[in-house]
Amino acid sequence: MTTYTLPKDKLPEFLSALSDYEIWAPVKKGPATLFDRLDDLKDVDLDLENQPVISKKAIFPQNEPLFSYDRKGTVTETDLNAVKNTIVFGIRPCDARSFTLLDPVFEGDVPDPYYRARRSKTALLGIACNDPFVNCFCTSIGGSPFGREGLDLLFIDCGDLFTLEVITETGKEITGKASSLLSPATAESSEQIAQAATDKIKRHIDLTGLPEKLASLFEHPVWKEFASKCIGCGICTYSCPTCYCFDMQDETTLKQGRRVRIWDSCMFPEYTLHASGHNPRATRTERFRNRIYHKFKFNMDNFHSYSCVGCGRCISLCPVNIDLIDYLSRVKETE
Amino acid sequence: MDIQKLRDEAKRALGRKEIEYLIGYKKGSYGFRISPCFIETKEEVDQLTFSPLCSLSLVNYLTIEGKPLLPADEKKSKAKKVALLVRGCDSRALNQIIAEGGISPDQLYVIGIPCSGVIDLKKIEARFPHTPDPVDVVEENGNYIITINDQSHTVPVDELKAETCKTCQYPTPLTCKKLIGDKRAGNPPQYEDIQILEAQPPEEKWQFWQNQFSRCIRCYACRNSCPLCYCDGCILEKLKPQWVKRSVDTNENFMFHITRAFHLAGRCISCGECERVCPVDIPLMKLNRKMEKDVKELFDFEAGLDPEVKPLLNTFAIEDPEDFIL
């Protein structure tokens, strides 16, 4: 593997050397740091907690117009050729891995052209987690704070400089554009820092046998108990890097309209509301159960992986302390 | 506050045959988190807790869809009561909802706790990151004494207290069956931050709120954690017509937040929970407090002080000011 070093103060220069690309990064926006298009290099904020607004929106935007139309009958499809080569910079290994879990969903039997257009033109540049957050549990679910899965280039924070590990051909191409700023790294291994970071992860869960367990608990009263304190907001699903449910909406004015694909949340009553007025998931219990089943059973049945990377955002952001790790442990103990 | 007194009172309440369950707080699953809990038997009472970390309003659980644990049999549940812990702001929320006819007071057994203000979780978690083990916090002489893994830290109250609580006028529950602990005096009303905003020219205000609302991801945590947002069939979920588009952009976000602020005019009781749960730090209390200030100045009205007083916007008086109507 090729490895380089980049002095930290050269990061803005490194990013400006990549001006051919549209760059997305953690950006300071008022009091919050959010993942967004980077318009001004000085706004990059790497001193980040896991941002609530996450990198998936660079490839799977919260609103995606599919086509527009007007009264004359003109239909204009969204021009996917206009999608630019993009760099998603500063994401965590868990977030990079989340794209590899979204791929089989959007690129399976019926490939989704919108996802494909962005995904195929996007390079993922991640930063290893030297200091995992309080609710990180990536190591329990197949990830690691120094995971390379999904990444093209991994930045490792080594004090005054970053070590850059080139993981893919795309990563090589990108380092080629900024080669004057990079020096070849000595053969020093990052394994020690990686191990130290892994040891800092305090929360763990053994998920062995969980999908089978869930198969036997669908009608169990435990779901009503679990859901009883849920207030039904969508903070867990909107902050989740692997949640991908969407709704289609026709948004019209008098003269024109557009069809838009918009993130949806299984925690909202409208999510499964039928035109007839019937709602097959009429209560919080059913909606809450669906979130757990989708992530830890249905996704396993359909795509052979959990739909979770252990980033811990849903736990940290929940206003009423619905703690996924805690709940999954209790599911395992439920008879 | 003496936790034992709270648990004793909870035991007494649960001993009454008409009480179905009690809604209180217990320690959360990690760090500084507190969890709402529903207690049905006296044996479970020892898990009850109360500390400056208890920030969520439990009043939400009285109006939430499919109320927790209540038997599906409506007739049976009507004869039963729910016991509930309230702080000053919660008590105002209850009064307001009762005045609006949203809850019948006959269904409630209210235990009040004078509150010294809650800790802003964002502040304390930034101060002590990486704290997975449960933490104890007590307030003593203007400081929070925070015990993490047997090590205690002293932090001045002002540094961690939620901003809304710093200007709380009604820390002591106004209407309750039992009050646990001594009454606390409120602070005088304070609207300096709102006056600064009011003095700005319209373009600056517009820009300020554009910047704020552009961040909104419409997770509706603000709405769902609000004790006064209890409409059955919120306007945001209406399909015919669809008042607010599902697209998440600054315009639609404006529509959402302004609509919510209007719907809370004369109703918001300034608990500040909406602002605290916002994942993108939108200063929602600036909107709510502006409405509160206007309502106070124009109509000499404060929400939730008395369950017998009709809600402001449901009444009309010939002397009501109207010079603000265009």
XYZ file of C-alpha atoms in Angstrom:
661
model
C 0.000 0.000 0.000
C 1.308 3.467 -0.898
C 1.489 5.848 2.035
C 2.203 9.571 2.100
C 2.377 12.293 4.698
C 0.740 15.707 4.469
C 1.521 18.502 6.960
C -1.777 19.480 8.596
C -1.408 23.155 7.723
C -1.238 22.164 4.050
C -4.747 20.708 4.116
C -6.391 23.786 2.512
C -3.776 23.632 -0.265
C -4.400 19.930 -0.680
C -8.130 20.566 -1.077
C -7.607 23.451 -3.479
C -5.432 21.196 -5.626
C -8.595 19.143 -6.076
C -10.609 22.021 -7.524
C -11.696 19.852 -10.481
C -13.970 18.087 -8.035
C -17.008 19.224 -6.149
C -15.987 18.782 -2.502
C -18.280 17.800 0.368
C -16.983 17.996 3.920
C -17.932 18.712 7.526
C -18.695 22.432 7.332
C -19.158 24.922 10.116
C -22.662 26.403 9.819
C -23.420 28.790 12.637
C -23.296 26.850 15.890
C -23.483 23.451 14.177
C -21.074 21.427 12.066
C -22.907 19.731 9.233
C -21.934 17.709 6.232
C -22.354 19.901 3.177
C -20.904 21.159 -0.065
C -17.705 23.002 0.724
C -17.836 26.475 -0.784
C -15.092 28.083 1.265
C -12.075 25.998 2.234
C -11.687 27.721 5.560
C -15.079 26.386 6.675
C -13.856 22.782 6.942
C -14.306 21.632 10.529
C -12.444 18.457 11.322
C -12.702 18.904 15.057
C -15.917 17.032 14.799
C -18.278 14.928 16.745
C -20.344 12.631 14.532
C -22.375 15.220 12.663
C -26.121 14.801 12.796
C -26.406 15.728 9.132
C -24.462 13.078 7.437
C -22.439 12.262 4.383
C -25.041 10.017 2.761
C -26.734 13.134 1.450
C -23.808 13.739 -0.932
C -24.865 10.615 -2.842
C -28.453 10.159 -1.680
C -29.735 13.743 -1.257
C -32.583 14.496 1.141
C -34.577 15.851 -1.842
C -33.870 14.543 -5.313
C -35.931 16.025 -8.187
C -36.502 13.254 -10.753
C -38.250 15.273 -13.433
C -40.241 18.447 -13.849
C -43.268 19.208 -15.997
C -45.450 22.102 -17.044
C -48.953 22.733 -18.320
C -47.855 22.588 -21.948
C -46.920 18.957 -21.421
C -43.149 19.464 -21.463
C -41.379 16.947 -19.277
C -37.748 17.559 -18.350
C -35.814 14.762 -16.763
C -33.032 15.543 -14.342
C -29.793 15.535 -16.315
C -27.617 12.984 -14.588
C -24.711 13.795 -16.908
C -24.496 17.095 -15.064
C -23.385 15.280 -11.898
C -19.813 16.383 -11.265
C -16.877 14.353 -10.094
C -17.143 14.653 -6.349
C -14.953 14.184 -3.330
C -16.531 13.400 -0.003
C -13.861 14.463 2.452
C -13.539 14.012 6.192
C -15.965 11.170 6.758
C -15.441 8.511 9.403
C -14.739 4.884 8.469
C -18.241 3.918 9.675
C -19.820 6.399 7.264
C -17.667 5.178 4.390
C -18.729 1.642 5.176
C -22.371 2.704 5.161
C -22.141 3.346 1.420
C -21.096 -0.257 0.863
C -24.310 -1.254 2.673
C -26.420 1.111 0.563
C -24.903 -0.173 -2.705
C -26.772 -3.501 -2.856
C -30.036 -1.668 -2.115
C -29.693 0.877 -4.893
C -27.644 -1.157 -7.332
C -29.369 -4.535 -7.012
C -31.894 -6.100 -9.395
C -33.174 -2.712 -10.539
C -30.228 -0.309 -10.458
C -31.149 3.206 -9.443
C -29.719 5.654 -12.026
C -29.704 8.596 -9.622
C -27.710 6.811 -6.956
C -25.434 5.275 -9.579
C -24.695 8.620 -11.222
C -23.398 10.100 -7.977
C -21.847 7.001 -6.471
C -19.783 6.245 -9.594
C -18.387 9.770 -9.648
C -17.704 10.120 -5.931
C -14.461 9.415 -4.136
C -14.559 8.820 -0.383
C -11.748 10.360 1.660
C -12.013 9.369 5.296
C -10.362 10.234 8.578
C -9.535 7.433 10.976
C -11.078 7.790 14.446
C -8.230 8.182 16.927
C -10.743 9.072 19.566
C -14.065 7.262 19.120
C -17.225 8.842 20.566
C -19.133 7.690 23.599
C -21.723 5.598 21.755
C -19.511 4.217 18.997
C -19.895 0.458 18.676
C -18.541 -0.143 15.155
C -16.314 -2.981 16.350
C -19.377 -4.969 17.419
C -20.848 -4.866 13.940
C -17.942 -5.563 11.613
C -16.315 -2.141 11.428
C -13.339 -0.524 13.055
C -12.162 3.037 13.840
C -9.438 2.541 11.220
C -11.616 0.597 8.773
C -10.783 0.997 5.077
C -13.979 -0.487 3.656
C -15.546 1.842 1.097
C -12.738 4.406 1.307
C -10.451 5.521 -1.501
C -8.053 7.334 0.778
C -7.622 7.150 4.545
C -6.222 10.105 6.501
C -4.639 9.258 9.839
C -4.157 12.094 12.285
C -0.561 11.865 13.539
C -0.249 15.158 15.402
C 1.270 17.765 13.078
C 0.699 15.738 9.981
C -1.697 13.360 8.338
C -0.595 9.995 7.056
C -2.480 9.188 3.858
C -3.085 5.595 2.899
C -3.935 5.111 -0.748
C -6.549 2.361 -0.894
C -7.876 2.396 -4.463
C -6.954 3.533 -7.980
C -9.212 6.560 -7.481
C -7.278 7.354 -4.321
C -4.061 7.156 -6.326
C -5.436 9.517 -8.945
C -6.395 12.026 -6.254
C -3.006 11.968 -4.544
C -1.477 12.423 -8.002
C -3.200 15.816 -8.294
C -1.627 17.050 -5.070
C 1.677 15.221 -5.306
C 3.785 18.341 -4.708
C 2.313 18.606 -1.183
C 2.872 14.971 -0.256
C 5.998 13.188 0.916
C 6.418 9.428 0.910
C 5.858 8.089 4.416
C 8.370 5.975 6.244
C 7.295 2.394 6.713
C 5.990 3.154 10.197
C 2.810 1.246 10.767
C -0.418 2.780 12.007
C -1.364 -0.420 13.754
C -0.473 0.863 17.194
C -2.669 3.971 16.958
C -5.403 1.813 15.485
C -5.248 -0.603 18.377
C -5.260 2.263 20.905
C -8.365 3.689 19.216
C -10.121 0.326 19.204
C -9.358 -0.088 22.903
C -11.072 3.237 23.597
C -14.421 1.926 22.380
C -16.409 1.334 25.527
C -19.668 -0.001 24.184
C -19.985 -3.515 22.836
C -22.686 -5.993 21.939
C -22.545 -9.545 20.705
C -25.003 -9.782 17.829
C -24.586 -13.511 17.212
C -27.949 -15.121 16.544
C -29.865 -11.834 16.561
C -31.755 -12.277 13.247
C -32.887 -15.771 14.321
C -33.940 -14.412 17.691
C -35.919 -11.625 16.068
C -37.668 -14.181 13.851
C -39.292 -15.653 16.935
C -40.225 -12.382 18.656
C -42.336 -10.505 16.106
C -45.547 -10.675 18.152
C -43.839 -10.425 21.536
C -45.229 -7.819 23.999
C -41.698 -6.514 24.524
C -42.106 -4.211 21.497
C -44.907 -2.321 23.154
C -42.752 -1.833 26.217
C -39.768 -0.725 24.124
C -41.812 1.718 22.095
C -43.709 3.179 25.035
C -41.267 6.029 25.607
C -40.619 6.758 21.913
C -42.013 10.179 21.033
C -42.086 9.364 17.324
C -39.687 11.937 15.889
C -37.413 10.997 13.013
C -34.088 12.001 14.513
C -32.809 8.393 14.659
C -33.571 7.624 11.040
C -32.521 10.973 9.548
C -29.186 10.850 11.345
C -28.615 7.225 10.351
C -26.033 6.661 7.594
C -27.689 3.409 6.500
C -31.392 4.372 6.536
C -32.454 4.762 2.931
C -36.266 4.856 2.884
C -37.765 7.522 0.680
C -41.099 8.862 -0.440
C -42.124 10.142 -3.868
C -43.944 13.440 -3.975
C -45.460 15.456 -6.817
C -44.956 19.087 -5.920
C -47.007 21.376 -8.098
C -47.787 25.033 -8.505
C -50.386 26.418 -10.916
C -48.124 26.268 -13.959
C -45.543 23.628 -13.248
C -44.593 20.734 -11.075
C -41.886 18.269 -10.273
C -41.587 14.764 -8.939
C -39.199 14.581 -6.027
C -37.727 11.725 -4.092
C -37.465 12.695 -0.419
C -36.041 10.903 2.615
C -38.783 9.289 4.649
C -38.762 7.907 8.170
C -40.467 4.741 9.358
C -41.033 6.533 12.653
C -43.634 8.832 11.027
C -47.295 7.727 10.746
C -47.379 8.943 7.137
C -44.678 6.432 6.174
C -47.065 3.544 5.552
C -50.358 5.420 5.299
C -52.421 3.961 2.445
C -54.599 6.011 0.111
C -57.596 4.208 1.623
C -56.772 5.735 4.998
C -55.678 2.374 6.394
C -52.291 2.304 8.064
C -50.693 -1.124 8.467
C -48.263 0.308 11.030
C -50.775 2.335 12.905
C -49.020 2.657 16.250
C -45.634 3.599 17.630
C -45.069 -0.019 18.616
C -45.294 -1.248 15.044
C -43.184 1.589 13.723
C -40.489 1.101 16.343
C -40.447 -2.649 15.747
C -40.083 -2.048 12.034
C -36.966 0.047 12.534
C -35.278 -2.729 14.507
C -36.470 -5.513 12.213
C -35.432 -3.732 9.062
C -31.928 -3.124 10.360
C -31.274 -6.422 12.068
C -33.436 -8.974 10.300
C -34.921 -7.967 6.940
C -31.678 -6.444 5.696
C -29.854 -9.608 6.709
C -32.443 -11.710 4.848
C -32.221 -9.567 1.732
C -28.653 -8.313 1.581
C -26.735 -10.506 4.048
C -25.650 -7.641 6.269
C -27.056 -5.594 9.116
C -28.256 -2.160 8.117
C -26.170 -0.501 10.803
C -22.508 0.517 11.062
C -22.418 1.222 14.801
C -21.915 5.001 14.542
C -24.095 5.532 17.627
C -25.797 8.679 16.311
C -29.328 7.395 16.929
C -28.361 6.747 20.553
C -26.667 10.087 21.114
C -29.414 12.149 19.511
C -32.524 10.418 20.877
C -34.388 12.854 23.150
C -35.762 10.026 25.330
C -32.748 7.722 25.665
C -33.817 4.963 23.307
C -30.496 3.160 23.296
C -30.069 0.718 20.443
C -27.291 -1.238 22.179
C -29.320 -1.539 25.352
C -32.461 -2.583 23.469
C -30.683 -5.154 21.305
C -29.129 -6.680 24.416
C -32.600 -6.934 25.915
C -33.952 -8.500 22.730
C -31.312 -11.175 23.072
C -32.399 -11.892 26.639
C -36.115 -11.947 25.810
C -37.747 -15.365 25.836
C -34.465 17.449 46.656
C -34.873 14.331 48.739
C -35.303 11.378 46.380
C -36.676 9.245 49.198
C -39.584 11.664 49.686
C -40.337 11.363 45.974
C -40.264 7.566 46.122
C -42.454 7.505 49.257
C -44.988 9.748 47.581
C -44.879 7.585 44.461
C -45.512 4.526 46.617
C -48.485 6.203 48.255
C -49.875 7.174 44.868
C -49.464 3.680 43.445
C -51.167 2.312 46.556
C -54.359 4.073 45.512
C -56.564 1.744 43.577
C -57.524 4.294 40.935
C -53.900 4.917 39.862
C -53.022 2.865 36.815
C -49.360 3.798 36.567
C -46.931 6.575 37.328
C -44.841 8.456 34.786
C -41.455 9.501 36.140
C -37.747 9.614 35.439
C -35.156 6.927 35.929
C -31.441 6.721 35.220
C -30.705 6.362 31.520
C -28.607 3.757 29.787
C -25.362 5.733 29.729
C -23.601 8.899 30.836
C -25.772 11.904 31.559
C -28.941 10.482 30.084
C -32.180 10.148 31.981
C -35.003 8.007 30.700
C -38.731 8.480 31.110
C -40.276 5.482 32.880
C -43.726 4.041 33.494
C -44.128 2.473 36.911
C -47.008 0.166 37.669
C -46.101 -1.401 41.017
C -44.712 -0.218 44.347
C -41.775 -2.590 43.939
C -40.503 -0.642 40.928
C -40.546 2.692 42.725
C -36.881 2.591 43.722
C -35.801 3.204 40.155
C -37.383 6.680 40.283
C -34.953 9.560 40.253
C -34.896 13.310 39.914
C -31.916 15.545 39.202
C -30.959 18.548 37.083
C -30.493 16.066 34.234
C -34.271 15.485 33.961
C -35.029 17.675 30.974
C -37.763 15.953 28.983
C -41.356 16.942 29.747
C -43.331 13.898 30.865
C -46.566 15.713 29.987
C -45.951 14.506 26.417
C -46.928 11.009 27.468
C -50.446 12.071 28.435
C -51.363 13.101 24.926
C -49.087 10.940 22.788
C -50.812 8.652 20.299
C -51.610 5.212 21.780
C -50.821 6.315 25.341
C -48.261 3.991 26.932
C -49.491 0.947 28.781
C -53.050 2.187 29.224
C -55.515 -0.635 28.647
C -57.143 -0.511 25.257
C -60.526 -0.626 26.954
C -61.524 3.044 26.912
C -64.218 2.674 29.569
C -61.849 1.065 31.976
C -59.137 3.630 31.386
C -61.576 6.485 31.950
C -62.184 5.335 35.494
C -58.437 5.139 36.074
C -55.880 7.808 36.711
C -52.287 8.363 35.738
C -49.812 9.726 38.281
C -47.312 12.150 36.820
C -44.230 14.041 37.994
C -44.179 17.690 36.944
C -41.754 20.575 37.242
C -42.822 24.219 37.040
C -42.919 24.353 33.245
C -44.679 20.977 32.997
C -47.327 22.206 35.390
C -47.968 25.201 33.124
C -48.154 22.845 30.131
C -50.726 20.745 31.965
C -52.776 23.801 32.929
C -52.734 25.006 29.354
C -53.752 21.617 27.926
C -56.511 21.257 30.522
C -57.775 24.753 29.655
C -57.835 23.707 25.999
C -59.781 20.560 26.811
C -56.925 18.301 25.732
C -56.791 16.376 29.011
C -59.319 15.961 31.770
C -57.865 16.794 35.207
C -59.980 13.954 36.619
C -57.626 11.493 34.953
C -54.529 12.845 36.657
C -52.748 12.584 39.962
C -50.042 15.228 39.793
C -46.911 15.174 41.928
C -45.031 18.460 41.720
C -41.313 19.029 42.122
C -39.949 22.568 42.444
C -37.207 22.681 39.840
C -33.954 24.608 39.932
C -33.477 24.329 36.186
C -32.128 21.566 34.008
C -28.666 20.990 32.623
C -28.240 21.424 28.888
C -27.084 17.980 27.737
C -25.139 19.452 24.837
C -23.119 21.571 27.245
C -22.373 18.860 29.791
C -21.562 16.246 27.166
C -19.160 18.645 25.469
C -17.539 19.289 28.845
C -17.254 15.604 29.757
C -17.114 13.631 26.509
C -16.520 9.880 26.519
C -18.623 9.228 29.596
C -20.410 5.915 29.123
C -21.004 5.090 32.794
C -24.047 6.541 34.546
C -23.361 9.821 36.315
C -24.768 11.470 39.438
C -25.446 15.188 39.517
C -26.619 17.300 42.438
C -26.871 21.052 42.761
C -25.254 22.665 45.803
C -24.623 26.350 46.499
C -24.517 27.512 42.915
C -22.499 24.538 41.692
C -23.259 21.226 40.109
C -21.442 18.389 41.827
C -20.933 15.802 39.094
C -19.799 12.346 40.123
C -18.294 10.207 37.367
C -16.761 6.867 38.385
C -16.452 7.994 42.037
C -14.601 11.115 41.020
C -16.406 14.344 41.694
C -16.235 17.513 39.628
C -17.581 20.925 40.615
C -18.916 23.162 37.856
C -20.679 26.516 38.372
C -24.387 26.164 37.593
C -24.302 29.003 35.068
C -21.909 27.147 32.822
C -24.148 24.133 32.289
C -27.704 25.231 32.997
C -30.048 25.328 30.002
C -30.460 28.899 28.742
C -34.260 28.839 29.031
C -34.079 27.769 32.667
C -31.888 30.755 33.518
C -34.876 33.017 32.934
C -37.567 30.676 34.294
C -40.347 32.602 35.987
C -42.250 29.637 37.385
C -39.927 26.937 38.783
C -42.533 25.736 41.275
C -45.474 23.718 39.949
C -48.610 25.844 40.043
C -51.250 23.139 40.192
C -50.538 19.783 41.787
C -51.895 17.319 44.311
C -48.617 16.951 46.231
C -45.546 19.151 46.244
C -42.237 17.534 47.118
C -39.631 19.923 48.500
C -39.657 23.653 49.151
C -41.149 26.198 46.834
C -38.686 28.150 44.707
C -38.952 31.766 43.667
C -38.953 32.547 39.956
C -36.822 35.010 38.054
C -38.170 38.294 36.715
C -39.008 38.155 32.980
C -36.022 38.908 30.782
C -36.150 39.553 27.052
C -32.849 41.283 26.262
C -31.915 38.801 23.533
C -35.326 39.225 21.923
C -35.064 43.014 22.020
C -31.755 42.795 20.168
C -33.438 40.717 17.471
C -36.437 43.048 17.336
C -34.182 46.055 16.768
C -32.655 44.559 13.627
C -33.838 45.790 10.231
C -36.136 43.331 8.417
C -33.411 42.254 5.956
C -31.110 41.244 8.785
C -33.858 39.337 10.575
C -34.705 37.611 7.312
C -31.066 36.659 6.761
C -30.722 35.455 10.353
C -33.692 33.115 10.126
C -32.774 31.978 6.600
C -29.418 30.848 7.966
C -31.052 29.099 10.890
C -33.825 27.333 8.983
C -31.554 26.292 6.109
C -30.023 23.779 8.531
C -33.320 22.120 9.514
C -33.591 18.462 8.483
C -37.266 18.251 9.486
C -36.827 15.377 11.908
C -39.632 16.990 13.945
C -37.853 16.319 17.230
C -38.835 19.885 18.242
C -42.497 19.225 17.583
C -42.582 15.775 19.123
C -40.775 16.784 22.294
C -43.092 19.786 22.766
C -45.763 19.195 25.424
C -48.072 21.670 23.679
C -47.740 20.105 20.199
C -50.379 17.463 20.740
C -52.779 17.977 17.835
C -54.296 14.764 16.606
C -53.415 15.070 12.925
C -50.763 17.780 12.841
C -51.007 20.231 9.941
C -47.627 18.916 8.772
C -49.158 15.545 8.067
C -52.155 16.843 6.137
C -52.304 15.609 2.563
C -55.369 17.430 1.252
C -54.176 20.105 1.055
C -50.531 19.516 1.736
C -49.841 22.748 3.605
C -46.142 22.109 3.952
C -44.288 20.318 1.175
C -42.185 17.333 2.171
C -39.171 18.759 0.334
C -36.617 19.956 2.831
C -35.452 23.385 1.758
C -35.246 26.781 3.375
C -38.688 27.890 2.115
C -40.578 24.851 3.329
C -38.597 24.815 6.552
C -39.678 28.433 7.109
C -43.271 27.400 6.540
C -42.909 24.636 9.118
C -41.248 26.692 11.837
C -43.359 29.817 11.417
C -46.541 27.733 11.426
C -45.407 25.987 14.574
C -44.508 29.282 16.237
C -47.955 30.710 15.385
C -49.644 27.621 16.745
C -47.725 28.061 19.968
C -48.523 31.752 20.384
C -50.139 32.208 23.787
C -49.557 28.495 24.450
C -45.780 27.963 24.724
C -44.747 27.580 28.350
C -41.013 28.103 27.729
C -39.680 24.720 28.759
C -37.071 25.060 25.992
C -37.068 21.376 25.127
C -37.521 22.041 21.368
C -34.280 23.970 21.263
C -32.393 21.454 23.385
C -33.293 18.435 21.255
C -32.602 20.139 17.917
C -29.741 18.238 16.269
C -28.721 21.285 14.234
C -28.958 23.914 16.993
C -31.729 26.137 15.647
C -32.468 28.768 18.329
C -36.202 28.023 18.395
C -36.763 29.679 21.758
C -35.998 33.042 20.191
C -39.145 32.585 18.108
C -41.205 31.253 20.977
C -40.039 33.911 23.410
C -40.795 36.655 20.896
C -44.375 35.343 20.714
C -44.488 35.077 24.498
C -43.289 38.665 24.874
C -45.830 39.961 22.345
C -48.672 38.084 23.979
C -47.662 39.467 27.375
C -47.360 43.053 26.121
C -50.464 43.084 23.951
C -52.877 40.995 25.966
C -51.311 40.814 29.425
C -51.531 37.039 29.133
C -49.231 34.218 30.138
C -49.928 30.642 29.110
C -50.693 27.893 31.564
C -50.995 29.828 34.797
C -54.525 28.654 35.552
C -56.437 25.683 34.104
C -59.719 27.622 34.556
C -58.665 30.547 32.360
C -59.699 30.210 28.728
C -56.855 30.040 26.181
C -55.945 33.484 24.859
C -56.721 32.893 21.202
C -60.082 31.305 21.999
C -61.361 34.518 23.522
C -62.301 37.945 22.299
C -62.623 41.162 24.234
C -63.817 44.426 22.767
C -60.791 46.226 24.220
C -58.283 43.832 22.585
C -55.627 45.843 20.759
C -55.801 45.654 16.984
C -53.299 48.200 15.772
C -50.970 45.395 14.666
C -53.560 44.155 12.166
C -52.594 45.318 8.704
